[in-house]
Tab-separated table of C-alpha atoms in Angstrom:
chain	number	residue	atom	x	y	z
A	1	MET	CA	-10.157	-16.623	1.852
A	2	ALA	CA	-8.252	-17.676	-1.294
A	3	SER	CA	-6.518	-14.353	-1.500
A	4	VAL	CA	-5.224	-14.879	2.180
A	5	VAL	CA	-4.150	-18.409	1.376
A	6	SER	CA	-2.150	-17.057	-1.664
A	7	SER	CA	-0.549	-14.337	0.469
A	8	LEU	CA	0.590	-16.954	3.043
A	9	ARG	CA	1.780	-19.335	0.454
A	10	TYR	CA	4.039	-16.685	-1.038
A	11	LEU	CA	5.113	-15.550	2.412
A	12	LEU	CA	6.133	-19.086	3.348
A	13	ALA	CA	8.077	-19.629	-0.030
A	14	ASP	CA	10.120	-16.479	0.578
A	15	PHE	CA	10.888	-17.310	4.196
A	16	ILE	CA	12.083	-20.884	3.572
A	17	GLY	CA	14.251	-19.875	0.526
A	18	GLU	CA	12.190	-21.500	-2.273
A	19	ASP	CA	11.932	-18.071	-4.057
A	20	ASP	CA	14.146	-17.829	-7.230
A	21	ASP	CA	15.317	-15.099	-9.441
A	22	ALA	CA	12.944	-16.005	-12.386
A	23	PRO	CA	10.208	-13.442	-12.815
A	24	PRO	CA	6.770	-14.675	-13.265
A	25	PHE	CA	4.868	-14.640	-16.572
A	26	LEU	CA	2.452	-11.949	-17.403
A	27	PRO	CA	-1.199	-12.881	-17.201
A	28	GLU	CA	-2.619	-14.390	-20.348
A	29	GLY	CA	-4.851	-12.031	-22.301
A	30	LEU	CA	-3.203	-8.933	-21.000
A	31	PRO	CA	-3.830	-6.062	-23.440
A	32	GLN	CA	-0.605	-4.850	-25.234
A	33	ALA	CA	-0.967	-1.405	-23.736
A	34	THR	CA	-0.816	-2.860	-20.220
A	35	VAL	CA	2.195	-5.013	-20.831
A	36	PRO	CA	4.984	-2.412	-20.115
A	37	ILE	CA	3.062	-1.241	-16.934
A	38	ALA	CA	2.743	-4.777	-15.523
A	39	SER	CA	6.305	-5.605	-16.580
A	40	GLU	CA	7.541	-2.644	-14.673
A	41	GLY	CA	5.380	-3.670	-11.666
A	42	ILE	CA	6.973	-7.097	-11.757
A	43	HIS	CA	10.413	-5.747	-11.955
A	44	LEU	CA	9.847	-3.413	-9.109
A	45	LEU	CA	8.455	-6.133	-6.768
A	46	MET	CA	11.204	-8.576	-7.769
A	47	HIS	CA	13.551	-6.137	-6.340
A	48	TYR	CA	11.240	-5.228	-3.416
A	49	GLN	CA	10.619	-8.686	-2.141
A	50	GLY	CA	11.308	-11.367	-4.578
A	51	SER	CA	9.803	-13.609	-7.307
A	52	SER	CA	6.927	-15.204	-5.219
A	53	TYR	CA	5.844	-11.646	-4.182
A	54	ALA	CA	5.837	-10.603	-7.824
A	55	GLN	CA	3.731	-13.581	-8.625
A	56	LEU	CA	1.186	-12.384	-6.072
A	57	TYR	CA	1.082	-9.228	-7.902
A	58	VAL	CA	0.471	-10.962	-11.146
A	59	ASP	CA	-2.332	-12.966	-9.596
A	60	ARG	CA	-4.006	-9.929	-8.421
A	61	VAL	CA	-3.825	-8.200	-11.723
A	62	ARG	CA	-5.132	-11.308	-13.412
A	63	ARG	CA	-8.453	-10.822	-11.486
A	64	PHE	CA	-9.214	-7.821	-13.755
A	65	VAL	CA	-8.023	-9.147	-17.112
A	66	GLY	CA	-10.916	-9.463	-19.509
A	67	ARG	CA	-13.363	-8.325	-16.767
A	68	ARG	CA	-16.394	-6.616	-18.028
A	69	GLY	CA	-16.264	-2.887	-17.447
A	70	VAL	CA	-12.516	-2.732	-17.230
A	71	ASN	CA	-10.791	-1.238	-20.294
A	72	GLU	CA	-7.136	-0.867	-21.094
A	73	GLU	CA	-6.775	2.409	-19.345
A	74	MET	CA	-8.439	1.203	-16.109
A	75	LEU	CA	-6.536	-2.061	-16.065
A	76	GLY	CA	-3.222	0.046	-16.578
A	77	GLN	CA	-4.114	2.070	-13.612
A	78	ILE	CA	-4.878	-0.826	-11.437
A	79	ALA	CA	-1.625	-2.473	-12.332
A	80	ARG	CA	0.483	0.741	-11.744
A	81	LEU	CA	-1.160	1.664	-8.626
A	82	LEU	CA	-1.125	-1.976	-7.240
A	83	ALA	CA	2.636	-2.190	-7.719
A	84	LEU	CA	3.147	1.179	-5.925
A	85	ARG	CA	1.043	-0.059	-2.859
A	86	MET	CA	2.634	-3.334	-2.783
A	87	SER	CA	6.029	-1.642	-2.586
A	88	TYR	CA	5.074	0.603	0.326
A	89	GLU	CA	7.844	2.722	1.990
A	90	ASP	CA	9.332	1.278	5.226
A	91	PRO	CA	12.902	1.491	6.564
A	92	ILE	CA	13.764	-1.694	4.636
A	93	ARG	CA	12.678	-0.189	1.321
A	94	ILE	CA	14.691	3.107	2.038
A	95	ALA	CA	17.809	1.105	2.601
A	96	GLN	CA	17.227	-0.941	-0.592
A	97	LEU	CA	16.843	2.432	-2.459
A	98	LYS	CA	19.989	3.967	-0.999
A	99	LEU	CA	22.082	0.831	-2.082
A	100	ALA	CA	20.539	0.995	-5.469
A	101	GLU	CA	21.469	4.548	-5.647
A	102	LEU	CA	25.072	3.664	-4.786
A	103	GLU	CA	25.331	0.895	-7.088
A	104	SER	CA	23.878	2.714	-10.190
A	105	THR	CA	26.907	4.942	-10.607
A	106	PRO	CA	29.850	3.349	-8.711
A	107	GLY	CA	32.823	5.477	-8.185
A	108	ASP	CA	31.006	8.873	-8.318
A	109	PRO	CA	32.368	10.922	-5.691
A	110	ARG	CA	29.361	13.136	-5.470
A	111	LEU	CA	27.036	10.142	-4.796
A	112	PRO	CA	27.796	9.161	-1.130
A	113	SER	CA	25.129	10.912	1.009
A	114	VAL	CA	23.229	10.731	4.185
A	115	ASP	CA	19.514	10.630	4.290
A	116	VAL	CA	17.851	11.338	7.612
A	117	ARG	CA	14.114	10.102	8.027
A	118	LYS	CA	11.787	10.637	11.000
A	119	PHE	CA	9.443	7.786	11.804
A	120	ARG	CA	6.944	7.240	14.561
A	121	LEU	CA	8.219	4.695	16.970
A	122	ASP	CA	5.166	2.374	16.282
A	123	GLU	CA	6.170	2.407	12.678
A	124	LEU	CA	9.639	1.131	13.361
A	125	ILE	CA	8.391	-1.540	15.742
A	126	GLY	CA	5.637	-2.523	13.090
A	127	ALA	CA	8.231	-3.444	10.522
A	128	LEU	CA	9.389	-6.357	12.845
A	129	PRO	CA	7.763	-9.820	12.840
A	130	ALA	CA	4.379	-9.794	14.516
A	131	ALA	CA	5.446	-12.144	17.295
A	132	VAL	CA	8.043	-9.576	18.439
A	133	ALA	CA	6.239	-6.368	17.502
A	134	GLU	CA	2.785	-7.013	18.973
A	135	PRO	CA	4.001	-7.316	22.579
A	136	ALA	CA	6.243	-4.284	22.172
A	137	LEU	CA	3.359	-2.269	20.633
A	138	ASP	CA	1.237	-3.142	23.692
A	139	VAL	CA	3.880	-1.631	25.969
A	140	LEU	CA	4.204	1.437	23.802
A	141	GLN	CA	0.575	1.845	23.749
A	142	TRP	CA	0.495	1.547	27.658
A	143	ALA	CA	3.248	4.044	28.061
A	144	GLY	CA	1.946	6.476	25.585
A	145	TRP	CA	4.905	6.397	23.245
A	146	THR	CA	3.510	5.158	20.044
A	147	HIS	CA	3.711	8.619	18.418
A	148	MET	CA	7.204	9.226	19.607
A	149	ARG	CA	9.528	10.471	16.599
A	150	VAL	CA	12.709	8.443	15.922
A	151	SER	CA	15.345	9.726	13.482
A	152	MET	CA	17.141	7.013	11.331
A	153	ARG	CA	20.313	7.737	9.256
A	154	PHE	CA	20.607	5.958	5.832
A	155	SER	CA	24.186	6.677	4.843
A	156	THR	CA	26.541	5.765	2.098
A	157	LYS	CA	29.371	7.932	3.302
A	158	SER	CA	31.303	5.264	5.110
A	159	ARG	CA	31.820	1.500	5.006
A	160	TRP	CA	29.933	1.121	8.273
A	161	GLY	CA	27.043	3.084	6.804
A	162	VAL	CA	26.907	0.937	3.672
A	163	ARG	CA	27.216	-2.223	5.717
A	164	ARG	CA	24.355	-1.014	7.879
A	165	LEU	CA	22.184	-0.487	4.813
A	166	LYS	CA	22.947	-3.969	3.737
A	167	ILE	CA	21.904	-5.414	7.034
A	168	GLU	CA	18.608	-3.346	7.006
A	169	ALA	CA	17.875	-4.227	3.350
A	170	SER	CA	18.434	-7.974	4.252
A	171	LEU	CA	15.494	-7.787	6.595
A	172	ARG	CA	13.200	-7.970	3.695
A	173	ARG	CA	12.909	-11.697	4.188
A	174	TRP	CA	11.145	-10.885	7.494
A	175	ARG	CA	8.921	-8.149	6.109
A	176	LEU	CA	6.066	-10.472	5.085
A	177	PHE	CA	5.826	-11.513	8.815
A	178	SER	CA	5.546	-7.958	9.925
A	179	VAL	CA	2.532	-6.072	11.357
A	180	ARG	CA	2.753	-3.511	8.726
A	181	TYR	CA	2.638	-6.078	6.020
A	182	ALA	CA	-0.523	-7.756	7.508
A	183	LYS	CA	-2.167	-4.273	7.409
A	184	GLU	CA	-1.104	-3.536	3.850
A	185	ARG	CA	-2.233	-6.878	2.606
A	186	ALA	CA	-5.618	-6.247	4.209
A	187	TRP	CA	-5.787	-2.847	2.661
A	188	VAL	CA	-4.842	-3.962	-0.817
A	189	GLU	CA	-7.436	-6.765	-0.768
A	190	ARG	CA	-10.093	-4.347	0.374
A	191	TRP	CA	-9.240	-1.777	-2.395
A	192	LEU	CA	-9.464	-4.563	-4.928
A	193	HIS	CA	-12.691	-5.899	-3.578
A	194	MET	CA	-14.188	-2.427	-3.686
A	195	ILE	CA	-13.167	-2.107	-7.324
A	196	SER	CA	-15.065	-5.357	-8.020
A	197	ARG	CA	-18.166	-4.262	-6.079
A	198	SER	CA	-18.131	-1.017	-7.957
A	199	LEU	CA	-18.018	-2.903	-11.267
A	200	GLU	CA	-20.982	-4.930	-10.282
A	201	LYS	CA	-23.108	-2.219	-8.606
A	202	GLN	CA	-22.058	1.167	-10.118
A	203	PRO	CA	-19.526	0.680	-13.017
A	204	SER	CA	-19.340	4.431	-13.526
A	205	ALA	CA	-17.671	4.891	-10.263
A	206	ALA	CA	-14.924	2.100	-10.696
A	207	SER	CA	-12.296	4.476	-11.990
A	208	ALA	CA	-12.917	6.771	-8.958
A	209	ILE	CA	-12.417	3.863	-6.618
A	210	VAL	CA	-9.286	2.713	-8.431
A	211	GLN	CA	-7.779	6.305	-8.065
A	212	THR	CA	-8.383	6.329	-4.293
A	213	ALA	CA	-5.207	4.358	-4.022
A	214	THR	CA	-3.286	7.598	-4.557
A	215	MET	CA	-4.480	8.941	-1.221
A	216	ILE	CA	-2.068	6.568	0.612
A	217	HIS	CA	1.661	7.003	0.230
A	218	GLY	CA	4.898	7.467	2.204
A	219	TYR	CA	5.142	7.045	5.929
A	220	GLY	CA	4.464	8.875	9.138
A	221	ASP	CA	1.562	11.249	9.755
A	222	GLY	CA	0.914	11.824	6.061
A	223	TYR	CA	0.486	8.188	5.585
A	224	ARG	CA	-1.829	7.697	8.385
A	225	ARG	CA	-3.996	10.567	7.476
A	226	GLY	CA	-4.329	9.295	4.007
A	227	LEU	CA	-5.214	5.906	5.222
A	228	SER	CA	-7.793	7.413	7.708
A	229	ASP	CA	-9.419	9.534	4.954
A	230	TRP	CA	-9.497	6.541	2.611
A	231	HIS	CA	-11.423	4.320	4.996
A	232	ALA	CA	-13.681	7.213	5.768
A	233	ILE	CA	-14.549	7.475	2.147
A	234	ILE	CA	-15.055	3.819	1.635
A	235	ASP	CA	-16.998	3.235	4.768
A	236	GLY	CA	-19.153	6.370	4.502
A	237	LEU	CA	-19.855	6.441	0.828
A	238	ALA	CA	-18.850	3.438	-1.173
A	239	LYS	CA	-19.684	0.437	0.915
A	240	PRO	CA	-23.158	1.785	2.031
A	241	THR	CA	-23.823	2.662	-1.571
A	242	PHE	CA	-22.956	-0.864	-2.717
A	243	ASP	CA	-24.897	-2.411	0.205
A	244	GLY	CA	-27.980	-0.445	-1.036
A	245	VAL	CA	-28.444	1.610	2.165
A	246	LEU	CA	-27.139	4.906	0.745
A	247	PRO	CA	-28.992	6.270	-2.299
A	248	LEU	CA	-26.034	7.836	-4.162
A	249	ALA	CA	-26.749	7.814	-7.859
A	250	ASP	CA	-23.351	9.290	-8.634
A	251	LEU	CA	-20.836	7.761	-6.319
A	252	ALA	CA	-17.939	9.108	-8.477
A	253	ALA	CA	-18.837	12.662	-7.880
A	254	ALA	CA	-19.498	12.096	-4.178
A	255	ILE	CA	-15.879	10.545	-3.895
A	256	ALA	CA	-14.361	13.473	-5.829
A	257	GLU	CA	-16.218	15.945	-3.402
A	258	ALA	CA	-14.942	14.156	-0.320
A	259	ARG	CA	-11.343	13.982	-1.661
A	260	ALA	CA	-11.366	17.698	-2.475
A	261	ALA	CA	-11.983	18.297	1.238
A	262	VAL	CA	-8.705	16.497	2.141
A	263	THR	CA	-6.726	18.794	4.345
A	264	PRO	CA	-4.418	18.376	7.385
A	265	GLU	CA	-7.503	18.908	9.585
A	266	PRO	CA	-8.472	15.249	10.178
A	267	ARG	CA	-12.281	15.957	10.634
A	268	GLN	CA	-12.892	17.953	7.502
A	269	VAL	CA	-13.327	14.737	5.289
A	270	LYS	CA	-15.691	13.248	7.655
A	271	ARG	CA	-17.736	16.457	7.905
A	272	THR	CA	-17.967	16.423	4.091
A	273	ILE	CA	-19.075	12.885	3.949
A	274	ALA	CA	-21.735	13.585	6.427
A	275	GLU	CA	-23.048	16.394	4.420
A	276	ILE	CA	-23.059	14.124	1.214
A	277	ARG	CA	-24.989	11.419	3.129
A	278	ALA	CA	-27.487	13.833	4.494
A	279	ARG	CA	-28.190	15.449	1.048
A	280	ALA	CA	-28.585	11.869	-0.659
A	281	LEU	CA	-30.945	10.655	2.150
A	282	SER	CA	-32.876	13.854	2.178
A	283	ALA	CA	-33.414	13.747	-1.604
A	284	ASP	CA	-34.454	10.081	-1.462
A	285	ALA	CA	-36.928	10.824	1.278
A	286	ASN	CA	-38.367	13.812	-0.635
A	287	ALA	CA	-38.597	11.649	-3.874
A	288	ALA	CA	-40.421	8.828	-1.812
A	289	ALA	CA	-42.830	11.457	-0.222
A	290	GLY	CA	-43.511	13.061	-3.583
């Protein structure tokens, strides 16, 4: 509950204009080796969304500073992957990056370019505030159009193209009210929660849980497959192990096996997870019988 309240507080501050340009302070006790990683994360999220959003990042990293079982390497990985997931790729982000590309070397005649990206229609609608997006998504679902592909041009070749990019990038103020942000916030909190549970229940698997964040990136079908596979691994292996209903002595190895089965075929990971579960339950039953 506290994490949700924090997210809402930062969302409100950004919307009503209380956000400023001052970056937040690094967490106290942060190991020296992690300082440049966390500093880069703050800089990234300042540009992505603003100071209050970067503060949310700092608060999330702080949960693991000095935590038993979290060494410098793991903390650095948490800080790096957290920043990447908090700066997820949406049309607003692509517009920001195109503008930054243009501003980095002004006057370079080779720089103006056109970048065409293909999104699913429900992704574009999901970037809008929930009050607008949810009724529209219901209509798309009813009509069977949620998977429809839509091409978007991100151009710096003309004044109109640049102006359009600026309008799109300015929509970042509404991003934290979007359907996509609500889903991303829930995912980040669940990922962090699973890391914490692993540190308590099976510390040797914590690093593997941290690294599962690399399964989710980009947008479109690849993003959705990665997200689906991630939830399958967490729901099928990690959570039942932590709950004590699946006797997996080496959760890290099980996660590695499931991740090795990731293919464009959506059912392969679930089949592999089912095999891992069956082996673990069979071995446990045999041990109990013997």
